[in-house]
Amino acid sequence: MASLEALGLASNIIQLIGFVGKLVTSAKVLYESSRYASAGSLVLQDVANDLTRLSSAVLSPDGQANEGLKQLSQSAKDIAESLLTLLDDMRVKGRKTKWKSFKLAIKEVRNEETVASITNNITRLQTQMILHLQVQLRCVSVY
């Protein structure tokens, strides 16, 4: 039984070392970043900003979109805005220090699942929006 306990302890130590290594690497990248955020966060921020802009265009009063596409666009806009809020919280504010970079790395690790979930929701909405656009284009070309 003692050998199993030792194996479990060794496994936990290895996991802890991996986690700390990931944090330190992430903190170093963030500290050296010129834009006060990780590259992944910056890409997601650009995508969310573009999605918000495009959704607003679909929702505008002169938009030619059907009701289903407008509903999807509103959902996409809401999700993109929540992603932008989350990403803004994962930026270094003020003067960049090693400590702030480390705290931000912890936030990024803690929010990985949330960001992945939001990204998956955006992907699902994108698929549905493409389907609506294809149907709308097909209907227009028939008439």
Tab-separated table of N, CA and C in Angstrom:
chain	number	residue	atom	x	y	z
A	1	MET	N	0.814	-1.191	0.000
A	1	MET	CA	0.000	0.000	0.000
A	1	MET	C	0.861	1.259	0.000
A	2	ALA	N	1.987	1.203	0.691
A	2	ALA	CA	2.869	2.359	0.757
A	2	ALA	C	3.426	2.703	-0.614
A	3	SER	N	3.620	1.703	-1.467
A	3	SER	CA	4.149	1.977	-2.805
A	3	SER	C	3.123	2.730	-3.652
A	4	LEU	N	1.834	2.435	-3.473
A	4	LEU	CA	0.789	3.162	-4.189
A	4	LEU	C	0.702	4.613	-3.718
A	5	GLU	N	0.865	4.817	-2.429
A	5	GLU	CA	0.858	6.176	-1.901
A	5	GLU	C	2.036	6.969	-2.445
A	6	ALA	N	3.179	6.345	-2.520
A	6	ALA	CA	4.373	7.006	-3.055
A	6	ALA	C	4.176	7.332	-4.532
A	7	LEU	N	3.569	6.411	-5.272
A	7	LEU	CA	3.296	6.646	-6.690
A	7	LEU	C	2.310	7.807	-6.856
A	8	GLY	N	1.275	7.839	-6.008
A	8	GLY	CA	0.315	8.940	-6.054
A	8	GLY	C	0.961	10.279	-5.732
A	9	LEU	N	1.829	10.290	-4.721
A	9	LEU	CA	2.532	11.516	-4.359
A	9	LEU	C	3.447	11.978	-5.486
A	10	ALA	N	4.162	11.031	-6.089
A	10	ALA	CA	5.046	11.376	-7.206
A	10	ALA	C	4.245	11.945	-8.376
A	11	SER	N	3.086	11.363	-8.636
A	11	SER	CA	2.218	11.848	-9.706
A	11	SER	C	1.748	13.277	-9.423
A	12	ASN	N	1.360	13.548	-8.188
A	12	ASN	CA	0.924	14.897	-7.803
A	12	ASN	C	2.055	15.906	-7.924
A	13	ILE	N	3.252	15.505	-7.544
A	13	ILE	CA	4.412	16.397	-7.646
A	13	ILE	C	4.693	16.718	-9.105
A	14	ILE	N	4.614	15.716	-9.970
A	14	ILE	CA	4.856	15.945	-11.403
A	14	ILE	C	3.800	16.884	-11.974
A	15	GLN	N	2.538	16.705	-11.595
A	15	GLN	CA	1.485	17.606	-12.056
A	15	GLN	C	1.714	19.037	-11.577
A	16	LEU	N	2.133	19.176	-10.342
A	16	LEU	CA	2.394	20.503	-9.788
A	16	LEU	C	3.548	21.175	-10.530
A	17	ILE	N	4.595	20.418	-10.805
A	17	ILE	CA	5.743	20.975	-11.538
A	17	ILE	C	5.304	21.413	-12.931
A	18	GLY	N	4.475	20.601	-13.591
A	18	GLY	CA	3.977	20.965	-14.914
A	18	GLY	C	3.133	22.223	-14.877
A	19	PHE	N	2.280	22.331	-13.865
A	19	PHE	CA	1.416	23.497	-13.717
A	19	PHE	C	2.240	24.759	-13.452
A	20	VAL	N	3.191	24.656	-12.540
A	20	VAL	CA	4.038	25.810	-12.218
A	20	VAL	C	4.880	26.199	-13.431
A	21	GLY	N	5.371	25.202	-14.153
A	21	GLY	CA	6.141	25.489	-15.366
A	21	GLY	C	5.310	26.232	-16.392
A	22	LYS	N	4.064	25.813	-16.546
A	22	LYS	CA	3.158	26.490	-17.479
A	22	LYS	C	2.910	27.931	-17.033
A	23	LEU	N	2.703	28.140	-15.744
A	23	LEU	CA	2.487	29.493	-15.225
A	23	LEU	C	3.700	30.387	-15.456
A	24	VAL	N	4.878	29.864	-15.141
A	24	VAL	CA	6.100	30.661	-15.286
A	24	VAL	C	6.332	31.012	-16.755
A	25	THR	N	6.141	30.039	-17.639
A	25	THR	CA	6.316	30.303	-19.071
A	25	THR	C	5.325	31.346	-19.556
A	26	SER	N	4.072	31.197	-19.152
A	26	SER	CA	3.038	32.148	-19.549
A	26	SER	C	3.332	33.541	-18.994
A	27	ALA	N	3.756	33.617	-17.743
A	27	ALA	CA	4.076	34.911	-17.134
A	27	ALA	C	5.235	35.581	-17.865
A	28	LYS	N	6.228	34.800	-18.265
A	28	LYS	CA	7.385	35.353	-18.989
A	28	LYS	C	6.954	35.904	-20.344
A	29	VAL	N	6.115	35.151	-21.054
A	29	VAL	CA	5.619	35.612	-22.355
A	29	VAL	C	4.812	36.893	-22.194
A	30	LEU	N	3.959	36.932	-21.169
A	30	LEU	CA	3.148	38.126	-20.932
A	30	LEU	C	4.015	39.328	-20.561
A	31	TYR	N	5.035	39.082	-19.755
A	31	TYR	CA	5.902	40.174	-19.334
A	31	TYR	C	6.664	40.748	-20.523
A	32	GLU	N	7.040	39.881	-21.456
A	32	GLU	CA	7.811	40.330	-22.620
A	32	GLU	C	6.922	40.851	-23.748
A	33	SER	N	5.614	40.672	-23.617
A	33	SER	CA	4.687	41.126	-24.650
A	33	SER	C	4.641	42.649	-24.703
A	34	SER	N	4.635	43.179	-25.895
A	34	SER	CA	4.572	44.636	-26.043
A	34	SER	C	3.140	45.150	-25.968
A	35	ARG	N	2.154	44.240	-26.064
A	35	ARG	CA	0.754	44.673	-26.080
A	35	ARG	C	0.014	44.314	-24.797
A	36	TYR	N	0.733	43.919	-23.750
A	36	TYR	CA	0.160	43.687	-22.419
A	36	TYR	C	-0.848	42.534	-22.364
A	37	ALA	N	-0.798	41.604	-23.326
A	37	ALA	CA	-1.689	40.451	-23.328
A	37	ALA	C	-1.034	39.324	-24.126
A	38	SER	N	-1.525	38.116	-23.948
A	38	SER	CA	-0.972	36.982	-24.687
A	38	SER	C	-1.415	37.043	-26.145
A	39	ALA	N	-0.666	36.377	-27.005
A	39	ALA	CA	-0.988	36.369	-28.433
A	39	ALA	C	-2.363	35.761	-28.678
A	40	GLY	N	-2.690	34.689	-27.968
A	40	GLY	CA	-4.001	34.061	-28.122
A	40	GLY	C	-5.128	34.997	-27.740
A	41	SER	N	-4.942	35.736	-26.663
A	41	SER	CA	-5.964	36.702	-26.231
A	41	SER	C	-6.130	37.812	-27.256
A	42	LEU	N	-5.038	38.243	-27.852
A	42	LEU	CA	-5.117	39.319	-28.850
A	42	LEU	C	-5.852	38.865	-30.100
A	43	VAL	N	-5.612	37.625	-30.522
A	43	VAL	CA	-6.325	37.091	-31.692
A	43	VAL	C	-7.820	36.991	-31.385
A	44	LEU	N	-8.146	36.439	-30.215
A	44	LEU	CA	-9.559	36.333	-29.831
A	44	LEU	C	-10.209	37.705	-29.722
A	45	GLN	N	-9.464	38.680	-29.260
A	45	GLN	CA	-10.001	40.036	-29.156
A	45	GLN	C	-10.319	40.594	-30.548
A	46	ASP	N	-9.426	40.366	-31.500
A	46	ASP	CA	-9.683	40.823	-32.873
A	46	ASP	C	-10.917	40.144	-33.462
A	47	VAL	N	-11.039	38.843	-33.243
A	47	VAL	CA	-12.195	38.090	-33.750
A	47	VAL	C	-13.486	38.605	-33.107
A	48	ALA	N	-13.467	38.802	-31.796
A	48	ALA	CA	-14.664	39.276	-31.096
A	48	ALA	C	-15.050	40.688	-31.548
A	49	ASN	N	-14.065	41.557	-31.748
A	49	ASN	CA	-14.362	42.910	-32.250
A	49	ASN	C	-14.987	42.854	-33.639
A	50	ASP	N	-14.448	42.003	-34.509
A	50	ASP	CA	-14.974	41.869	-35.859
A	50	ASP	C	-16.384	41.288	-35.834
A	51	LEU	N	-16.603	40.306	-34.985
A	51	LEU	CA	-17.931	39.701	-34.860
A	51	LEU	C	-18.951	40.722	-34.356
A	52	THR	N	-18.558	41.550	-33.413
A	52	THR	CA	-19.449	42.597	-32.909
A	52	THR	C	-19.807	43.582	-34.024
A	53	ARG	N	-18.799	43.963	-34.809
A	53	ARG	CA	-19.025	44.900	-35.913
A	53	ARG	C	-19.957	44.298	-36.967
A	54	LEU	N	-19.689	43.045	-37.360
A	54	LEU	CA	-20.519	42.398	-38.381
A	54	LEU	C	-21.943	42.165	-37.883
A	55	SER	N	-22.078	41.776	-36.635
A	55	SER	CA	-23.413	41.550	-36.072
A	55	SER	C	-24.205	42.853	-36.028
A	56	SER	N	-23.533	43.930	-35.703
A	56	SER	CA	-24.209	45.231	-35.682
A	56	SER	C	-24.697	45.605	-37.071
A	57	ALA	N	-23.910	45.265	-38.093
A	57	ALA	CA	-24.318	45.559	-39.473
A	57	ALA	C	-25.568	44.770	-39.852
A	58	VAL	N	-25.625	43.509	-39.436
A	58	VAL	CA	-26.802	42.680	-39.731
A	58	VAL	C	-28.017	43.217	-38.982
A	59	LEU	N	-27.810	43.704	-37.771
A	59	LEU	CA	-28.919	44.187	-36.945
A	59	LEU	C	-29.367	45.605	-37.291
A	60	SER	N	-28.635	46.291	-38.155
A	60	SER	CA	-28.999	47.672	-38.483
A	60	SER	C	-30.375	47.699	-39.161
A	61	PRO	N	-31.096	48.818	-39.023
A	61	PRO	CA	-32.457	48.915	-39.577
A	61	PRO	C	-32.518	48.670	-41.088
A	62	ASP	N	-31.474	49.013	-41.813
A	62	ASP	CA	-31.490	48.817	-43.264
A	62	ASP	C	-30.944	47.446	-43.671
A	63	GLY	N	-30.685	46.575	-42.695
A	63	GLY	CA	-30.190	45.234	-42.982
A	63	GLY	C	-31.247	44.396	-43.694
A	64	GLN	N	-30.805	43.537	-44.598
A	64	GLN	CA	-31.709	42.708	-45.398
A	64	GLN	C	-31.846	41.296	-44.830
A	65	ALA	N	-31.419	41.087	-43.606
A	65	ALA	CA	-31.400	39.746	-43.022
A	65	ALA	C	-32.785	39.307	-42.570
A	66	ASN	N	-32.997	37.982	-42.608
A	66	ASN	CA	-34.260	37.443	-42.098
A	66	ASN	C	-34.232	37.442	-40.573
A	67	GLU	N	-35.378	37.147	-39.968
A	67	GLU	CA	-35.497	37.239	-38.513
A	67	GLU	C	-34.574	36.257	-37.790
A	68	GLY	N	-34.454	35.047	-38.332
A	68	GLY	CA	-33.572	34.047	-37.710
A	68	GLY	C	-32.127	34.503	-37.683
A	69	LEU	N	-31.675	35.092	-38.774
A	69	LEU	CA	-30.301	35.592	-38.842
A	69	LEU	C	-30.105	36.763	-37.885
A	70	LYS	N	-31.109	37.589	-37.744
A	70	LYS	CA	-31.011	38.712	-36.808
A	70	LYS	C	-30.909	38.217	-35.362
A	71	GLN	N	-31.671	37.171	-35.032
A	71	GLN	CA	-31.592	36.614	-33.684
A	71	GLN	C	-30.209	36.009	-33.422
A	72	LEU	N	-29.700	35.280	-34.406
A	72	LEU	CA	-28.354	34.706	-34.269
A	72	LEU	C	-27.305	35.807	-34.146
A	73	SER	N	-27.479	36.869	-34.905
A	73	SER	CA	-26.532	37.991	-34.852
A	73	SER	C	-26.551	38.660	-33.488
A	74	GLN	N	-27.736	38.801	-32.906
A	74	GLN	CA	-27.824	39.401	-31.570
A	74	GLN	C	-27.133	38.506	-30.544
A	75	SER	N	-27.347	37.195	-30.654
A	75	SER	CA	-26.675	36.259	-29.743
A	75	SER	C	-25.164	36.324	-29.914
A	76	ALA	N	-24.724	36.369	-31.167
A	76	ALA	CA	-23.285	36.438	-31.439
A	76	ALA	C	-22.684	37.729	-30.885
A	77	LYS	N	-23.401	38.819	-31.037
A	77	LYS	CA	-22.932	40.105	-30.518
A	77	LYS	C	-22.820	40.062	-28.994
A	78	ASP	N	-23.838	39.501	-28.338
A	78	ASP	CA	-23.821	39.400	-26.871
A	78	ASP	C	-22.658	38.532	-26.391
A	79	ILE	N	-22.446	37.400	-27.046
A	79	ILE	CA	-21.361	36.502	-26.654
A	79	ILE	C	-20.013	37.156	-26.918
A	80	ALA	N	-19.882	37.828	-28.052
A	80	ALA	CA	-18.622	38.503	-28.369
A	80	ALA	C	-18.313	39.593	-27.345
A	81	GLU	N	-19.335	40.324	-26.924
A	81	GLU	CA	-19.120	41.370	-25.922
A	81	GLU	C	-18.720	40.775	-24.577
A	82	SER	N	-19.292	39.628	-24.215
A	82	SER	CA	-18.874	38.986	-22.960
A	82	SER	C	-17.441	38.472	-23.070
A	83	LEU	N	-17.063	37.980	-24.247
A	83	LEU	CA	-15.672	37.551	-24.458
A	83	LEU	C	-14.726	38.743	-24.367
A	84	LEU	N	-15.110	39.869	-24.944
A	84	LEU	CA	-14.267	41.074	-24.863
A	84	LEU	C	-14.089	41.533	-23.420
A	85	THR	N	-15.147	41.448	-22.630
A	85	THR	CA	-15.060	41.809	-21.216
A	85	THR	C	-14.090	40.890	-20.486
A	86	LEU	N	-14.197	39.596	-20.749
A	86	LEU	CA	-13.304	38.625	-20.127
A	86	LEU	C	-11.860	38.859	-20.558
A	87	LEU	N	-11.655	39.105	-21.849
A	87	LEU	CA	-10.296	39.327	-22.355
A	87	LEU	C	-9.700	40.625	-21.813
A	88	ASP	N	-10.535	41.639	-21.638
A	88	ASP	CA	-10.049	42.895	-21.076
A	88	ASP	C	-9.561	42.686	-19.646
A	89	ASP	N	-10.217	41.788	-18.937
A	89	ASP	CA	-9.796	41.469	-17.573
A	89	ASP	C	-8.484	40.686	-17.558
A	90	MET	N	-8.135	40.111	-18.712
A	90	MET	CA	-6.902	39.330	-18.800
A	90	MET	C	-5.808	40.119	-19.524
A	91	ARG	N	-5.735	41.396	-19.240
A	91	ARG	CA	-4.683	42.275	-19.763
A	91	ARG	C	-3.979	42.928	-18.585
A	92	VAL	N	-2.709	43.225	-18.764
A	92	VAL	CA	-1.965	43.945	-17.730
A	92	VAL	C	-2.421	45.391	-17.767
A	93	LYS	N	-2.858	45.894	-16.643
A	93	LYS	CA	-3.301	47.283	-16.538
A	93	LYS	C	-2.186	48.100	-15.893
A	94	GLY	N	-1.993	49.296	-16.401
A	94	GLY	CA	-0.968	50.159	-15.824
A	94	GLY	C	0.434	49.702	-16.192
A	95	ARG	N	1.349	49.972	-15.291
A	95	ARG	CA	2.755	49.633	-15.525
A	95	ARG	C	2.930	48.120	-15.458
A	96	LYS	N	3.645	47.581	-16.424
A	96	LYS	CA	3.857	46.141	-16.487
A	96	LYS	C	4.959	45.742	-15.507
A	97	THR	N	4.648	44.792	-14.630
A	97	THR	CA	5.637	44.255	-13.695
A	97	THR	C	5.614	42.734	-13.782
A	98	LYS	N	6.628	42.102	-13.246
A	98	LYS	CA	6.675	40.640	-13.258
A	98	LYS	C	5.532	40.064	-12.431
A	99	TRP	N	5.229	40.714	-11.317
A	99	TRP	CA	4.157	40.229	-10.457
A	99	TRP	C	2.810	40.308	-11.164
A	100	LYS	N	2.531	41.426	-11.841
A	100	LYS	CA	1.277	41.563	-12.575
A	100	LYS	C	1.195	40.530	-13.696
A	101	SER	N	2.308	40.274	-14.354
A	101	SER	CA	2.341	39.270	-15.415
A	101	SER	C	2.051	37.886	-14.852
A	102	PHE	N	2.582	37.582	-13.683
A	102	PHE	CA	2.335	36.289	-13.047
A	102	PHE	C	0.865	36.148	-12.651
A	103	LYS	N	0.292	37.205	-12.073
A	103	LYS	CA	-1.123	37.171	-11.700
A	103	LYS	C	-2.006	36.991	-12.937
A	104	LEU	N	-1.626	37.639	-14.016
A	104	LEU	CA	-2.372	37.512	-15.260
A	104	LEU	C	-2.266	36.092	-15.824
A	105	ALA	N	-1.094	35.489	-15.701
A	105	ALA	CA	-0.916	34.105	-16.156
A	105	ALA	C	-1.848	33.176	-15.372
A	106	ILE	N	-1.989	33.416	-14.083
A	106	ILE	CA	-2.909	32.613	-13.274
A	106	ILE	C	-4.345	32.810	-13.762
A	107	LYS	N	-4.719	34.059	-14.064
A	107	LYS	CA	-6.067	34.330	-14.575
A	107	LYS	C	-6.303	33.598	-15.887
A	108	GLU	N	-5.302	33.611	-16.765
A	108	GLU	CA	-5.459	32.939	-18.053
A	108	GLU	C	-5.659	31.439	-17.879
A	109	VAL	N	-4.896	30.837	-16.982
A	109	VAL	CA	-5.044	29.401	-16.746
A	109	VAL	C	-6.413	29.107	-16.142
A	110	ARG	N	-6.839	29.934	-15.191
A	110	ARG	CA	-8.150	29.736	-14.560
A	110	ARG	C	-9.299	29.912	-15.547
A	111	ASN	N	-9.138	30.795	-16.534
A	111	ASN	CA	-10.214	31.108	-17.474
A	111	ASN	C	-10.130	30.329	-18.784
A	112	GLU	N	-9.195	29.383	-18.893
A	112	GLU	CA	-9.046	28.625	-20.139
A	112	GLU	C	-10.343	27.947	-20.557
A	113	GLU	N	-10.996	27.286	-19.628
A	113	GLU	CA	-12.230	26.566	-19.959
A	113	GLU	C	-13.349	27.524	-20.347
A	114	THR	N	-13.440	28.645	-19.676
A	114	THR	CA	-14.478	29.630	-19.996
A	114	THR	C	-14.264	30.185	-21.397
A	115	VAL	N	-13.023	30.535	-21.712
A	115	VAL	CA	-12.712	31.062	-23.045
A	115	VAL	C	-12.990	29.999	-24.106
A	116	ALA	N	-12.621	28.754	-23.835
A	116	ALA	CA	-12.876	27.673	-24.789
A	116	ALA	C	-14.381	27.478	-24.999
A	117	SER	N	-15.155	27.566	-23.931
A	117	SER	CA	-16.605	27.418	-24.035
A	117	SER	C	-17.211	28.543	-24.871
A	118	ILE	N	-16.796	29.764	-24.612
A	118	ILE	CA	-17.308	30.909	-25.376
A	118	ILE	C	-16.910	30.778	-26.844
A	119	THR	N	-15.678	30.358	-27.092
A	119	THR	CA	-15.204	30.182	-28.464
A	119	THR	C	-16.016	29.115	-29.183
A	120	ASN	N	-16.335	28.019	-28.490
A	120	ASN	CA	-17.182	26.977	-29.092
A	120	ASN	C	-18.568	27.507	-29.410
A	121	ASN	N	-19.130	28.313	-28.529
A	121	ASN	CA	-20.449	28.906	-28.787
A	121	ASN	C	-20.407	29.817	-30.007
A	122	ILE	N	-19.349	30.579	-30.139
A	122	ILE	CA	-19.204	31.461	-31.307
A	122	ILE	C	-19.112	30.626	-32.583
A	123	THR	N	-18.383	29.522	-32.532
A	123	THR	CA	-18.255	28.649	-33.697
A	123	THR	C	-19.605	28.069	-34.094
A	124	ARG	N	-20.392	27.643	-33.113
A	124	ARG	CA	-21.732	27.113	-33.401
A	124	ARG	C	-22.622	28.184	-34.031
A	125	LEU	N	-22.567	29.389	-33.478
A	125	LEU	CA	-23.361	30.479	-34.044
A	125	LEU	C	-22.919	30.799	-35.466
A	126	GLN	N	-21.619	30.766	-35.696
A	126	GLN	CA	-21.089	31.037	-37.032
A	126	GLN	C	-21.637	30.025	-38.037
A	127	THR	N	-21.662	28.761	-37.653
A	127	THR	CA	-22.179	27.719	-38.529
A	127	THR	C	-23.646	27.960	-38.855
A	128	GLN	N	-24.428	28.288	-37.859
A	128	GLN	CA	-25.854	28.558	-38.073
A	128	GLN	C	-26.063	29.799	-38.939
A	129	MET	N	-25.249	30.825	-38.718
A	129	MET	CA	-25.382	32.051	-39.505
A	129	MET	C	-25.049	31.783	-40.975
A	130	ILE	N	-24.033	30.978	-41.219
A	130	ILE	CA	-23.675	30.623	-42.598
A	130	ILE	C	-24.834	29.880	-43.260
A	131	LEU	N	-25.454	28.968	-42.519
A	131	LEU	CA	-26.593	28.227	-43.046
A	131	LEU	C	-27.732	29.177	-43.405
A	132	HIS	N	-28.032	30.112	-42.530
A	132	HIS	CA	-29.096	31.089	-42.815
A	132	HIS	C	-28.759	31.923	-44.044
A	133	LEU	N	-27.510	32.342	-44.161
A	133	LEU	CA	-27.110	33.139	-45.323
A	133	LEU	C	-27.217	32.334	-46.614
A	134	GLN	N	-26.834	31.070	-46.573
A	134	GLN	CA	-26.939	30.238	-47.766
A	134	GLN	C	-28.390	30.069	-48.198
A	135	VAL	N	-29.272	29.831	-47.237
A	135	VAL	CA	-30.692	29.693	-47.555
A	135	VAL	C	-31.235	30.997	-48.109
A	136	GLN	N	-30.860	32.109	-47.481
A	136	GLN	CA	-31.340	33.414	-47.948
A	136	GLN	C	-30.831	33.699	-49.368
A	137	LEU	N	-29.587	33.391	-49.643
A	137	LEU	CA	-29.039	33.608	-50.990
A	137	LEU	C	-29.706	32.697	-52.015
A	138	ARG	N	-29.982	31.477	-51.618
A	138	ARG	CA	-30.652	30.541	-52.530
A	138	ARG	C	-32.057	31.040	-52.853
A	139	CYS	N	-32.769	31.558	-51.849
A	139	CYS	CA	-34.116	32.082	-52.071
A	139	CYS	C	-34.100	33.299	-52.988
A	140	VAL	N	-33.099	34.142	-52.812
A	140	VAL	CA	-32.981	35.348	-53.643
A	140	VAL	C	-32.672	34.970	-55.094
A	141	SER	N	-31.813	33.974	-55.290
A	141	SER	CA	-31.417	33.598	-56.647
A	141	SER	C	-32.544	32.866	-57.383
A	142	VAL	N	-33.468	32.235	-56.652
A	142	VAL	CA	-34.598	31.553	-57.264
A	142	VAL	C	-35.593	32.561	-57.813
A	143	TYR	N	-35.759	33.682	-57.134
A	143	TYR	CA	-36.742	34.687	-57.563
A	143	TYR	C	-36.153	35.696	-58.428
